[in-house]
Coordinates of C-alpha atoms in Angstrom, one line a residue:
Chain A
X1 CA -72.1 -85.7 -151.5
X2 CA -71.1 -84.7 -154.9
X3 CA -71.7 -81.2 -156.2
X4 CA -70.4 -78.8 -158.7
X5 CA -69.4 -76.7 -155.8
X6 CA -67.1 -79.2 -154.3
X7 CA -65.6 -80.6 -157.4
X8 CA -61.9 -81.4 -157.9
X9 CA -60.9 -78.1 -159.5
X10 CA -62.5 -76.1 -156.7
X11 CA -60.6 -78.3 -154.2
X12 CA -57.4 -77.7 -156.0
X13 CA -57.9 -74.0 -156.1
X14 CA -58.6 -74.0 -152.4
X15 CA -55.5 -76.1 -151.7
X16 CA -53.4 -73.6 -153.7
X17 CA -54.8 -70.8 -151.6
X18 CA -53.9 -72.7 -148.5
X19 CA -50.3 -73.1 -149.4
X20 CA -49.5 -69.7 -147.9
X21 CA -50.4 -71.3 -144.6
X22 CA -47.0 -72.7 -144.0
X23 CA -45.8 -69.2 -143.3
X24 CA -48.8 -68.5 -141.2
X25 CA -48.5 -71.6 -139.0
X26 CA -44.9 -70.7 -138.4
X27 CA -46.1 -67.4 -137.0
X28 CA -48.6 -69.3 -134.9
X29 CA -45.9 -71.4 -133.5
X30 CA -44.2 -68.3 -132.3
X31 CA -47.4 -66.9 -130.8
X32 CA -47.8 -69.2 -127.8
X33 CA -51.2 -70.5 -127.0
X34 CA -50.1 -71.2 -123.5
X35 CA -48.8 -74.7 -124.3
X36 CA -45.4 -73.6 -125.5
X37 CA -44.5 -71.4 -122.6
X38 CA -40.9 -71.1 -123.8
X39 CA -41.9 -68.5 -126.3
X40 CA -43.7 -66.4 -123.8
X41 CA -40.6 -64.4 -123.1
X42 CA -40.5 -63.3 -126.7
X43 CA -43.7 -61.4 -126.4
X44 CA -45.2 -61.3 -123.0
X45 CA -48.1 -59.1 -123.9
X46 CA -49.3 -61.3 -126.7
X47 CA -48.6 -64.5 -124.8
X48 CA -50.7 -63.2 -121.9
X49 CA -53.5 -62.4 -124.2
X50 CA -53.4 -65.7 -126.0
X51 CA -53.4 -67.3 -122.6
X52 CA -56.6 -65.5 -121.9
X53 CA -57.9 -66.6 -125.3
X54 CA -57.7 -70.2 -124.0
X55 CA -60.4 -69.5 -121.5
X56 CA -62.6 -67.1 -123.5
X57 CA -62.5 -64.8 -126.5
X58 CA -64.0 -61.8 -124.8
X59 CA -60.9 -59.7 -125.4
X60 CA -61.0 -60.3 -129.1
X61 CA -64.7 -59.5 -129.2
X62 CA -64.5 -56.4 -127.0
X63 CA -61.6 -54.9 -129.0
X64 CA -63.0 -55.9 -132.4
X65 CA -66.4 -54.5 -131.6
X66 CA -64.9 -51.3 -130.1
X67 CA -62.7 -50.8 -133.2
X68 CA -65.6 -51.6 -135.5
X69 CA -67.9 -49.1 -133.6
X70 CA -65.1 -46.5 -133.6
X71 CA -64.3 -47.0 -137.2
X72 CA -67.9 -46.6 -138.2
X73 CA -68.5 -43.5 -136.1
X74 CA -65.4 -41.8 -137.4
X75 CA -66.2 -42.8 -140.9
X76 CA -69.6 -41.2 -140.6
X77 CA -68.0 -38.1 -139.3
X78 CA -65.4 -38.0 -142.0
X79 CA -68.0 -38.5 -144.6
X80 CA -70.1 -35.6 -143.1
X81 CA -67.0 -33.3 -143.1
X82 CA -66.3 -34.1 -146.7
X83 CA -69.9 -33.5 -147.7
X84 CA -69.8 -30.2 -145.8
X85 CA -66.6 -29.3 -147.7
X86 CA -68.3 -30.0 -151.0
X87 CA -71.3 -27.9 -150.0
X88 CA -69.1 -25.0 -148.9
X89 CA -67.3 -25.2 -152.2
X90 CA -70.6 -25.0 -153.9
X91 CA -71.4 -22.0 -151.9
X92 CA -68.1 -20.5 -152.8
X93 CA -69.0 -21.0 -156.5
X94 CA -72.3 -19.0 -155.9
X95 CA -70.4 -16.3 -154.0
X96 CA -67.9 -15.9 -156.9
X97 CA -70.9 -15.6 -159.3
X98 CA -72.4 -12.9 -157.1
X99 CA -69.3 -10.7 -157.3
X100 CA -70.5 -9.2 -160.6
X101 CA -72.9 -6.5 -160.3
X102 CA -75.1 -7.5 -163.2
X103 CA -76.5 -10.6 -161.6
X104 CA -79.7 -11.5 -159.8
X105 CA -78.2 -11.5 -156.3
X106 CA -81.4 -12.3 -154.5
X107 CA -81.7 -15.5 -156.6
X108 CA -78.1 -16.5 -155.8
X109 CA -78.8 -15.8 -152.1
X110 CA -81.7 -18.2 -152.2
X111 CA -79.4 -20.9 -153.5
X112 CA -76.9 -20.2 -150.8
X113 CA -79.5 -20.3 -148.1
X114 CA -80.6 -23.7 -149.4
X115 CA -77.0 -25.0 -149.3
X116 CA -76.6 -23.6 -145.8
X117 CA -79.6 -25.5 -144.7
X118 CA -78.3 -28.6 -146.3
X119 CA -75.0 -28.3 -144.3
X120 CA -77.1 -28.0 -141.2
X121 CA -79.0 -31.2 -141.9
X122 CA -75.8 -33.1 -142.9
X123 CA -74.3 -32.1 -139.6
X124 CA -77.3 -33.1 -137.5
X125 CA -77.7 -36.4 -139.4
X126 CA -74.0 -37.3 -138.9
X127 CA -74.5 -39.4 -135.8
X128 CA -73.7 -43.0 -135.3
X129 CA -75.1 -45.0 -132.4
X130 CA -76.2 -41.7 -130.9
X131 CA -72.7 -40.2 -131.1
X132 CA -72.2 -37.1 -133.3
X133 CA -68.6 -36.1 -133.8
X134 CA -69.2 -33.0 -135.9
X135 CA -71.3 -31.0 -133.5
X136 CA -69.0 -30.6 -130.5
X137 CA -65.4 -30.6 -129.5
X138 CA -65.9 -33.4 -127.0
X139 CA -63.2 -35.9 -126.4
X140 CA -63.8 -39.5 -127.6
X141 CA -61.8 -42.6 -127.1
X142 CA -61.9 -46.0 -128.6
X143 CA -60.6 -49.1 -126.8
X144 CA -57.8 -50.3 -129.1
X145 CA -55.9 -52.9 -127.2
X146 CA -55.4 -54.7 -123.9
X147 CA -51.9 -55.0 -122.7
X148 CA -50.7 -57.3 -120.0
X149 CA -47.4 -56.8 -118.3
X150 CA -45.3 -59.6 -116.7
X151 CA -47.1 -59.1 -113.3
X152 CA -50.4 -59.7 -115.0
X153 CA -51.7 -56.1 -114.8
X154 CA -54.0 -55.4 -117.7
X155 CA -53.8 -51.9 -119.2
X156 CA -56.5 -50.8 -121.6
X157 CA -55.1 -48.6 -124.4
X158 CA -57.3 -46.4 -126.4
X159 CA -57.2 -44.1 -129.3
X160 CA -58.3 -40.6 -128.2
X161 CA -59.3 -37.7 -130.3
X162 CA -61.5 -34.6 -130.2
X163 CA -64.6 -34.0 -132.1
X164 CA -64.8 -31.3 -134.7
X165 CA -67.6 -28.8 -134.2
X166 CA -68.8 -27.9 -137.7
X167 CA -71.9 -26.1 -136.5
X168 CA -72.3 -22.3 -136.7
X169 CA -73.0 -22.1 -133.0
X170 CA -71.6 -18.9 -131.5
X171 CA -70.3 -20.5 -128.3
X172 CA -70.4 -19.0 -124.8
X173 CA -68.2 -16.1 -123.7
X174 CA -67.3 -15.9 -120.0
X175 CA -66.2 -12.4 -119.2
X176 CA -65.8 -12.9 -115.5
X177 CA -62.1 -13.7 -115.7
X178 CA -60.5 -11.1 -117.9
X179 CA -57.7 -12.2 -120.2
X180 CA -56.6 -8.7 -121.0
X181 CA -55.7 -9.8 -124.5
X182 CA -57.9 -7.6 -126.6
X183 CA -57.7 -3.8 -126.7
X184 CA -57.9 -0.8 -129.0
X185 CA -55.0 1.1 -130.5
X186 CA -55.7 4.8 -130.7
X187 CA -54.4 7.2 -133.4
X188 CA -51.2 7.8 -131.4
X189 CA -50.5 4.1 -131.4
X190 CA -51.2 3.5 -127.8
X191 CA -52.7 0.1 -126.8
X192 CA -55.4 0.1 -124.2
X193 CA -56.8 -3.0 -122.7
X194 CA -60.5 -3.4 -122.9
X195 CA -61.0 0.1 -124.0
X196 CA -63.6 1.5 -126.3
X197 CA -63.7 4.0 -129.1
X198 CA -66.3 5.9 -131.1
X199 CA -66.5 5.0 -134.8
X200 CA -67.3 8.0 -136.9
X201 CA -67.3 8.6 -140.6
X202 CA -65.4 11.9 -140.3
X203 CA -61.9 12.3 -141.8
X204 CA -58.7 12.1 -139.9
X205 CA -56.6 15.3 -140.4
X206 CA -53.1 16.4 -140.0
X207 CA -51.4 19.8 -140.5
X208 CA -48.3 20.6 -142.5
X209 CA -46.7 23.9 -141.2
X210 CA -44.2 25.6 -143.5
X211 CA -41.5 27.9 -142.3
X212 CA -39.0 30.1 -144.2
X213 CA -39.4 31.3 -147.7
X214 CA -38.3 29.0 -150.6
X215 CA -35.2 30.6 -152.1
X216 CA -34.6 30.8 -155.8
X217 CA -33.4 27.5 -157.3
X218 CA -34.2 25.6 -154.1
X219 CA -36.3 22.5 -154.2
X220 CA -39.1 21.4 -151.8
X221 CA -39.8 17.6 -151.5
X222 CA -42.8 16.1 -149.7
X223 CA -43.2 12.3 -149.6
X224 CA -46.8 11.4 -149.4
X225 CA -47.5 7.7 -148.9
X226 CA -45.8 6.0 -151.8
X227 CA -46.1 9.2 -153.9
X228 CA -43.6 12.1 -154.1
X229 CA -44.4 15.8 -154.6
X230 CA -41.4 17.9 -155.7
X231 CA -41.3 21.6 -156.4
X232 CA -38.3 23.7 -157.6
X233 CA -38.4 27.4 -157.4
X234 CA -37.6 28.8 -160.9
X235 CA -39.1 32.2 -160.5
X236 CA -35.8 33.9 -160.0
X237 CA -36.8 35.2 -156.6
X238 CA -37.8 33.7 -153.2
X239 CA -41.4 32.4 -152.8
X240 CA -43.1 33.5 -149.6
X241 CA -44.5 30.9 -147.2
X242 CA -48.1 32.1 -147.7
X243 CA -47.8 31.5 -151.5
X244 CA -45.9 28.3 -151.0
X245 CA -48.7 26.8 -148.9
X246 CA -51.1 27.2 -151.8
X247 CA -48.6 25.6 -154.2
X248 CA -48.1 22.6 -151.8
X249 CA -51.9 22.2 -151.3
X250 CA -52.5 22.2 -155.1
X251 CA -49.5 19.9 -155.7
X252 CA -50.6 17.3 -153.2
X253 CA -54.1 17.3 -154.6
X254 CA -52.8 16.7 -158.0
X255 CA -51.0 13.5 -156.8
X256 CA -54.5 12.1 -156.9
X257 CA -54.3 10.0 -153.7
X258 CA -57.7 8.5 -153.2
X259 CA -59.8 9.7 -150.2
X260 CA -57.6 12.7 -149.5
X261 CA -58.4 16.4 -149.7
X262 CA -55.8 19.2 -149.1
X263 CA -56.6 22.8 -148.2
X264 CA -54.4 25.8 -147.5
X265 CA -55.1 28.4 -144.9
X266 CA -53.2 30.9 -147.2
X267 CA -50.8 31.7 -144.3
X268 CA -48.4 28.8 -143.7
X269 CA -50.5 25.7 -143.0
X270 CA -51.7 22.9 -145.3
X271 CA -54.4 20.7 -143.8
X272 CA -54.7 17.1 -145.1
X273 CA -57.9 15.2 -144.5
X274 CA -58.1 11.5 -145.2
X275 CA -61.2 9.3 -145.3
X276 CA -59.2 6.2 -146.3
X277 CA -60.7 3.3 -144.4
X278 CA -57.8 1.1 -143.9
X279 CA -54.7 2.8 -145.3
X280 CA -52.4 5.1 -143.3
X281 CA -50.4 7.7 -145.2
X282 CA -46.8 8.5 -144.2
X283 CA -45.8 12.2 -144.7
X284 CA -42.4 13.8 -144.6
X285 CA -41.0 17.0 -146.0
X286 CA -37.6 18.4 -146.8
X287 CA -36.0 21.1 -148.9
X288 CA -32.6 22.0 -150.3
X289 CA -32.9 25.4 -148.8
X290 CA -33.9 27.0 -145.5
X291 CA -37.6 26.0 -145.9
X292 CA -38.8 23.4 -143.4
X293 CA -42.0 21.3 -143.2
X294 CA -43.4 20.3 -139.8
X295 CA -46.0 17.6 -140.0
X296 CA -48.4 17.3 -137.2
X297 CA -46.3 19.4 -134.9
X298 CA -43.7 16.7 -134.7
X299 CA -40.8 19.0 -135.6
X300 CA -39.2 20.0 -138.9
X301 CA -38.5 17.1 -141.3
X302 CA -39.9 14.4 -139.0
X303 CA -42.0 11.7 -140.7
X304 CA -45.5 11.5 -139.4
X305 CA -48.4 9.1 -140.2
X306 CA -51.9 10.2 -141.1
X307 CA -53.8 7.2 -139.7
X308 CA -56.6 5.3 -141.4
X309 CA -60.1 6.2 -140.4
X310 CA -60.9 2.7 -139.1
X311 CA -60.3 2.0 -135.4
X312 CA -57.8 -0.8 -134.7
X313 CA -58.4 -3.6 -132.3
X314 CA -55.4 -5.6 -131.4
X315 CA -55.3 -9.2 -130.0
X316 CA -52.1 -8.5 -128.1
X317 CA -50.8 -6.2 -125.5
X318 CA -50.6 -6.4 -121.8
X319 CA -52.0 -9.9 -121.2
X320 CA -50.6 -11.4 -124.3
X321 CA -48.0 -13.7 -123.0
X322 CA -46.5 -15.3 -126.1
X323 CA -49.7 -15.2 -128.1
X324 CA -51.1 -18.2 -126.2
X325 CA -54.8 -19.1 -126.8
X326 CA -56.4 -21.7 -124.7
X327 CA -59.6 -23.6 -125.4
X328 CA -62.5 -21.5 -124.1
X329 CA -60.7 -18.2 -124.3
X330 CA -63.4 -15.8 -125.6
X331 CA -63.0 -12.5 -127.4
X332 CA -65.8 -9.9 -127.8
X333 CA -66.2 -6.9 -130.0
X334 CA -69.3 -4.9 -129.4
X335 CA -70.6 -2.4 -131.9
X336 CA -73.3 0.0 -130.9
X337 CA -74.2 -2.3 -128.0
X338 CA -74.5 -5.4 -130.1
X339 CA -71.9 -8.0 -129.1
X340 CA -70.0 -10.3 -131.4
X341 CA -68.1 -13.2 -129.9
X342 CA -65.6 -15.7 -130.9
X343 CA -64.6 -18.3 -128.4
X344 CA -61.4 -20.3 -129.2
X345 CA -61.3 -24.0 -129.6
X346 CA -58.4 -26.2 -128.8
X347 CA -55.5 -25.5 -131.2
X348 CA -56.6 -22.0 -132.3
X349 CA -54.1 -19.3 -132.7
X350 CA -54.7 -15.5 -132.4
X351 CA -54.9 -15.5 -136.2
X352 CA -57.8 -17.9 -136.0
X353 CA -59.4 -15.7 -133.4
X354 CA -59.1 -12.7 -135.6
X355 CA -60.5 -14.5 -138.7
X356 CA -63.3 -15.8 -136.6
X357 CA -64.2 -12.4 -135.2
X358 CA -64.3 -11.0 -138.7
X359 CA -66.7 -13.7 -139.8
X360 CA -69.1 -13.0 -136.9
X361 CA -68.8 -9.2 -137.4
X362 CA -69.5 -9.6 -141.1
X363 CA -72.4 -12.0 -140.4
X364 CA -73.9 -9.3 -138.3
X365 CA -74.6 -7.4 -141.5
X366 CA -74.3 -4.0 -139.8
X367 CA -74.9 -1.0 -142.1
X368 CA -71.8 0.9 -143.0
X369 CA -69.5 -1.3 -140.9
X370 CA -66.5 -2.8 -142.7
X371 CA -64.0 -5.1 -141.1
X372 CA -60.4 -5.9 -142.2
X373 CA -58.2 -8.5 -140.6
X374 CA -54.4 -8.1 -140.6
X375 CA -53.1 -11.6 -140.1
X376 CA -49.7 -11.9 -138.4
X377 CA -46.9 -14.1 -139.8
X378 CA -46.0 -14.9 -136.2
X379 CA -48.9 -14.3 -133.9
X380 CA -46.9 -15.2 -130.9
X381 CA -44.6 -12.1 -131.3
X382 CA -46.7 -9.8 -133.4
X383 CA -50.4 -10.0 -132.6
X384 CA -52.9 -9.7 -135.5
X385 CA -55.1 -6.7 -135.6
X386 CA -58.7 -6.1 -136.7
X387 CA -59.6 -2.8 -138.3
X388 CA -63.2 -1.6 -138.1
X389 CA -64.5 1.2 -140.2
X390 CA -67.9 3.0 -140.0
X391 CA -69.1 4.7 -143.1
X392 CA -72.6 5.3 -141.7
X393 CA -74.0 8.7 -140.8
X394 CA -74.1 8.1 -137.1
X395 CA -71.3 7.3 -134.7
X396 CA -71.1 3.7 -133.4
X397 CA -69.6 2.9 -130.0
X398 CA -66.9 0.2 -130.1
X399 CA -66.1 -1.8 -126.9
X400 CA -64.0 -4.9 -126.5
X401 CA -64.0 -7.6 -123.8
X402 CA -62.5 -11.0 -123.2
X403 CA -62.5 -13.9 -120.7
X404 CA -61.4 -17.5 -120.2
X405 CA -63.4 -20.7 -119.6
X406 CA -66.1 -20.3 -122.2
X407 CA -67.6 -22.8 -124.6
X408 CA -65.9 -22.8 -128.0
X409 CA -67.6 -21.4 -131.0
X410 CA -68.6 -23.8 -133.8
X411 CA -66.1 -24.2 -136.6
X412 CA -68.5 -22.7 -139.1
X413 CA -69.5 -19.7 -137.0
X414 CA -70.5 -16.9 -139.3
X415 CA -71.8 -19.1 -142.0
X416 CA -75.4 -18.2 -141.2
X417 CA -74.7 -14.6 -141.9
X418 CA -73.4 -15.0 -145.4
X419 CA -75.4 -12.6 -147.5
X420 CA -74.5 -11.7 -151.1
X421 CA -77.5 -9.5 -151.8
X422 CA -75.3 -6.4 -151.5
X423 CA -71.9 -5.7 -153.1
X424 CA -70.3 -5.3 -149.7
X425 CA -71.9 -8.5 -148.4
X426 CA -70.6 -10.4 -151.5
X427 CA -67.1 -9.1 -151.0
X428 CA -67.1 -10.1 -147.3
X429 CA -68.6 -13.5 -148.1
X430 CA -65.7 -14.2 -150.5
X431 CA -63.1 -13.4 -147.9
X432 CA -64.9 -15.5 -145.3
X433 CA -65.8 -18.7 -147.2
X434 CA -62.1 -19.6 -147.6
X435 CA -61.6 -19.8 -143.9
X436 CA -64.8 -21.8 -143.5
X437 CA -63.7 -24.3 -146.2
X438 CA -60.3 -24.6 -144.5
X439 CA -62.1 -25.5 -141.2
X440 CA -64.1 -28.3 -142.8
X441 CA -61.1 -29.6 -144.7
X442 CA -59.1 -29.7 -141.4
X443 CA -61.9 -31.6 -139.8
X444 CA -62.1 -34.2 -142.6
X445 CA -58.3 -34.6 -142.4
X446 CA -58.4 -35.2 -138.7
X447 CA -61.1 -37.9 -139.0
X448 CA -59.2 -39.4 -141.8
X449 CA -56.1 -39.7 -139.7
X450 CA -58.1 -41.2 -136.8
X451 CA -59.6 -43.7 -139.1
X452 CA -56.2 -44.8 -140.3
X453 CA -55.0 -45.1 -136.7
X454 CA -57.9 -47.4 -136.1
X455 CA -56.9 -49.4 -139.2
X456 CA -53.3 -49.6 -137.9
X457 CA -54.7 -51.0 -134.8
X458 CA -56.1 -54.0 -136.7
X459 CA -52.5 -55.2 -136.7
X460 CA -53.0 -56.0 -133.0
X461 CA -56.3 -57.6 -133.8
X462 CA -54.4 -59.7 -136.5
X463 CA -52.3 -61.1 -133.7
X464 CA -55.3 -62.0 -131.6
X465 CA -56.9 -63.5 -134.7
X466 CA -53.9 -65.7 -135.3
X467 CA -54.1 -67.1 -131.8
X468 CA -57.8 -67.8 -132.2
X469 CA -57.1 -69.5 -135.5
X470 CA -54.6 -71.8 -134.0
X471 CA -57.1 -72.6 -131.4
X472 CA -59.4 -73.8 -134.2
X473 CA -56.5 -76.0 -135.3
X474 CA -57.1 -75.8 -139.0
X475 CA -56.2 -72.7 -141.0
X476 CA -57.7 -71.3 -144.0
X477 CA -55.8 -68.9 -146.3
X478 CA -55.6 -65.3 -145.2
X479 CA -55.8 -63.9 -148.7
X480 CA -58.7 -61.4 -148.4
X481 CA -59.8 -61.7 -152.0
X482 CA -63.4 -61.5 -152.8
X483 CA -63.2 -64.5 -155.1
X484 CA -61.8 -66.8 -152.4
X485 CA -64.2 -65.4 -149.9
X486 CA -67.1 -66.3 -152.2
X487 CA -65.6 -69.8 -152.6
X488 CA -65.4 -70.2 -148.9
X489 CA -68.9 -69.0 -148.5
X490 CA -70.2 -71.6 -151.0
X491 CA -68.2 -74.3 -149.2
X492 CA -69.8 -73.3 -145.9
X493 CA -73.2 -73.3 -147.5
X494 CA -72.6 -76.9 -148.6
X495 CA -71.4 -78.0 -145.2
X496 CA -74.2 -76.6 -143.2
X497 CA -75.8 -79.9 -143.4
X498 CA -76.6 -81.0 -139.9
X499 CA -75.6 -78.1 -137.7
X500 CA -76.4 -74.6 -137.1
X501 CA -73.5 -72.2 -137.4
X502 CA -72.5 -71.2 -134.0
X503 CA -74.8 -72.8 -131.5
X504 CA -73.2 -76.2 -131.6
X505 CA -71.1 -75.3 -128.6
X506 CA -72.3 -75.7 -125.1
X507 CA -71.4 -72.1 -124.2
X508 CA -74.2 -69.6 -123.6
X509 CA -75.7 -68.6 -126.9
X510 CA -73.7 -65.7 -127.9
X511 CA -75.6 -64.9 -130.9
X512 CA -78.9 -64.3 -129.0
X513 CA -77.3 -61.1 -127.7
X514 CA -77.6 -59.5 -131.1
X515 CA -81.4 -59.7 -130.8
X516 CA -81.4 -57.3 -127.9
Chain B
X1 CA -87.3 -49.4 -119.3
X2 CA -90.6 -49.7 -117.4
X3 CA -92.3 -52.7 -116.1
X4 CA -94.6 -52.9 -119.0
X5 CA -91.8 -53.0 -121.5
X6 CA -90.0 -55.6 -119.4
X7 CA -93.0 -57.9 -119.4
X8 CA -93.3 -57.5 -123.1
X9 CA -89.7 -58.4 -123.5
X10 CA -90.1 -61.5 -121.3
X11 CA -92.7 -62.7 -123.7
X12 CA -90.7 -62.0 -126.8
X13 CA -87.7 -63.9 -125.3
X14 CA -90.0 -66.8 -124.7
X15 CA -90.9 -66.8 -128.4
X16 CA -87.3 -66.7 -129.3
X17 CA -86.4 -69.6 -127.2
X18 CA -88.9 -71.9 -128.9
X19 CA -87.3 -71.2 -132.2
X20 CA -84.7 -73.6 -133.6
X21 CA -81.1 -72.4 -133.5
X22 CA -80.9 -72.4 -137.2
X23 CA -84.0 -70.2 -137.6
X24 CA -82.6 -67.7 -135.2
X25 CA -79.4 -67.6 -137.2
X26 CA -81.3 -67.4 -140.5
X27 CA -83.4 -64.6 -139.2
X28 CA -80.4 -62.6 -138.0
X29 CA -78.7 -63.1 -141.3
X30 CA -81.8 -62.0 -143.1
X31 CA -82.1 -58.9 -141.0
X32 CA -78.5 -57.9 -141.5
X33 CA -78.5 -58.7 -145.2
X34 CA -81.6 -56.8 -145.9
X35 CA -80.2 -53.8 -143.9
X36 CA -77.1 -53.9 -146.1
X37 CA -79.1 -54.0 -149.3
X38 CA -81.6 -51.3 -148.2
X39 CA -78.9 -48.9 -147.0
X40 CA -76.8 -49.5 -150.0
X41 CA -79.8 -48.6 -152.2
X42 CA -80.6 -45.5 -150.2
X43 CA -77.0 -44.3 -150.6
X44 CA -77.1 -42.7 -147.1
X45 CA -73.6 -43.2 -145.6
X46 CA -74.9 -43.2 -142.0
X47 CA -77.3 -46.0 -142.9
X48 CA -74.6 -48.0 -144.7
X49 CA -72.2 -47.6 -141.8
X50 CA -74.8 -48.8 -139.4
X51 CA -75.7 -51.9 -141.5
X52 CA -72.0 -52.7 -142.0
X53 CA -71.4 -52.4 -138.2
X54 CA -74.3 -54.6 -137.3
X55 CA -73.2 -57.2 -139.8
X56 CA -69.7 -57.0 -138.4
X57 CA -71.0 -57.7 -134.9
X58 CA -72.9 -60.8 -136.2
X59 CA -69.7 -62.2 -137.8
X60 CA -67.7 -61.3 -134.7
X61 CA -70.1 -63.3 -132.6
X62 CA -69.7 -66.2 -135.0
X63 CA -65.9 -65.9 -135.0
X64 CA -66.0 -66.0 -131.2
X65 CA -68.3 -69.0 -131.2
X66 CA -66.4 -71.1 -133.7
X67 CA -63.1 -70.4 -132.0
X68 CA -64.4 -71.9 -128.8
X69 CA -63.1 -75.4 -128.1
X70 CA -66.5 -76.5 -127.1
X71 CA -67.9 -75.9 -130.5
X72 CA -69.0 -79.1 -132.2
X73 CA -68.8 -78.1 -135.8
X74 CA -66.2 -79.9 -138.0
X75 CA -62.9 -78.2 -137.6
X76 CA -62.7 -77.4 -141.3
X77 CA -66.0 -75.7 -141.2
X78 CA -65.1 -73.7 -138.1
X79 CA -62.0 -72.5 -139.9
X80 CA -63.9 -71.4 -142.9
X81 CA -66.5 -69.5 -140.9
X82 CA -63.6 -67.8 -139.1
X83 CA -62.1 -66.9 -142.4
X84 CA -65.3 -65.4 -143.6
X85 CA -65.5 -63.4 -140.4
X86 CA -62.1 -62.1 -141.1
X87 CA -63.0 -61.2 -144.6
X88 CA -66.1 -59.4 -143.5
X89 CA -64.0 -57.3 -141.1
X90 CA -61.5 -56.6 -143.8
X91 CA -64.1 -55.7 -146.4
X92 CA -66.2 -53.6 -144.0
X93 CA -63.2 -51.4 -143.4
X94 CA -62.9 -50.9 -147.1
X95 CA -66.5 -50.0 -147.4
X96 CA -66.0 -47.4 -144.6
X97 CA -62.8 -45.9 -146.0
X98 CA -62.9 -46.4 -149.8
X99 CA -66.6 -46.6 -150.1
X100 CA -66.5 -49.8 -152.1
X101 CA -69.9 -51.6 -152.6
X102 CA -71.2 -53.9 -149.9
X103 CA -72.1 -56.5 -152.5
X104 CA -69.5 -59.2 -151.5
X105 CA -70.8 -59.0 -147.9
X106 CA -74.4 -59.5 -149.2
X107 CA -73.4 -62.4 -151.4
X108 CA -71.6 -64.2 -148.6
X109 CA -74.5 -63.7 -146.2
X110 CA -76.8 -65.0 -148.8
X111 CA -74.7 -68.2 -149.2
X112 CA -74.9 -68.8 -145.5
X113 CA -78.6 -68.2 -145.5
X114 CA -79.1 -70.7 -148.3
X115 CA -77.2 -73.3 -146.3
X116 CA -79.2 -72.6 -143.2
X117 CA -82.4 -72.6 -145.1
X118 CA -81.7 -75.9 -146.8
X119 CA -81.1 -77.6 -143.5
X120 CA -83.9 -75.8 -141.7
X121 CA -86.2 -77.5 -144.2
X122 CA -84.7 -80.9 -143.4
X123 CA -85.1 -80.4 -139.6

């Protein structure tokens, strides 16, 4: 048989490729096939397996198929996570565009809705062999090796990992067993577990009570947030408290602190009212003379805080033992009877819970409700807080609840509610899209690392392969180049003269199984 | 699976058994190769992963067969088939991680098909 495909130069090329085999066969000598028992002590596990190989190649097939299946499944999930990340980034671009007032927000929202739908379909399509790794947090494991100890016991080792739920499912909250980790902080700073509050749009007020006339040449100082009001008496005579209160009221107004109004009762009291949503104002007064300033009845010269209008919900307190969050721990904030839940997944911190709660609250699209999250640098010591403000005309009841053993919320919970048709919605969306993108990047990174673990495991398969190869007796080069593979393929094509590929052996026809 | 489906399967197995070994192999290769080509054209990653996995299983089965001592193929040919199986595993991983094209897999399969077809004609 003479052919251009089996000519001399091709043969020479193949021989060159085979020259690496001297090393390889040395390795094979070391890996016993059961005939050179002396080397078994060097690597009992591999020896045992190659011993098994003598009888059948089921181990090789089982592990290779398992790794192949696992690799494909994880690759599909990683690809889906990456696609979701790309789509979320596209949504972020739209949200950024919607920040300006002079744009067609409704049109942008239509684009965002289309992208949201696309994310949904990517996630539901991301299944391989019936297994979807991006719609639940279920555990998966892939058979990765079979180890035999000296007594002949076989242990199956596997690569385990959890799925990454990238749906926007809200999860299930179980309130039967209270965690006592969510509560409200009232204006006095007292934390109450599971307590409620009423959200109103009325201002918070505090009183400054002045005592003693301001003597000539004396100075009165009042620190007001990060501003300072200073007044020196240059009239040549003492100023009476009643007049002084008018001066203080006017002076504080002139500082121009946003959301604050000051009024004097014309006797001795200045009332400060603040409608600031999220900023508290610290107030303290002093003078170089006998005049004293008592803020909020705390005593002369004592610093007091005029709290922000928003109510504060804290994820710490009585039941917060070291800021621990377990999978299935659920947290609920209800506004006006409408409940918003976030149920933690494995690995969540209190910060994640707070961010998640903001996302679901924002997604609720409640009129007049604004939410701010104060992330903690160290949530185990200093729990994060959520501030909720109501700018609507009617009061809204706020209640909180929690419980263990629920079903975790999807990683993209709150995505459905992204709505940029209003200025407020656009601002919320911008804050929330970052944490959504972070979630999908984390998911992709996790799948990437599982995939590389599976690849590392091919090391083990390499050893099995070597033992099988030595069983064949002749070795071909292990240089995995496309070119040499093509050459080999052509050689095989030439040699398939009289036989079918595999079925020449008497063993049951393996290949028929693939038709099932 | 109900009795009806079972009885259907019994018949289909019967048909399979009357085929020559080469035609079974040829048909399998044709199936896998066309799946690879189709999925690659569609660009859907799920479909590509499925086709690559199925193709891998075929080559794993071949690798297992030719490494069996009872296999009657010439030793050199068995070694080469095993090498191709190894390459397929290797390249499949690359398709799944680096998203390289499936073309080399298709080309190799086609070579094997040509070989099987030529000898099927002779049989």
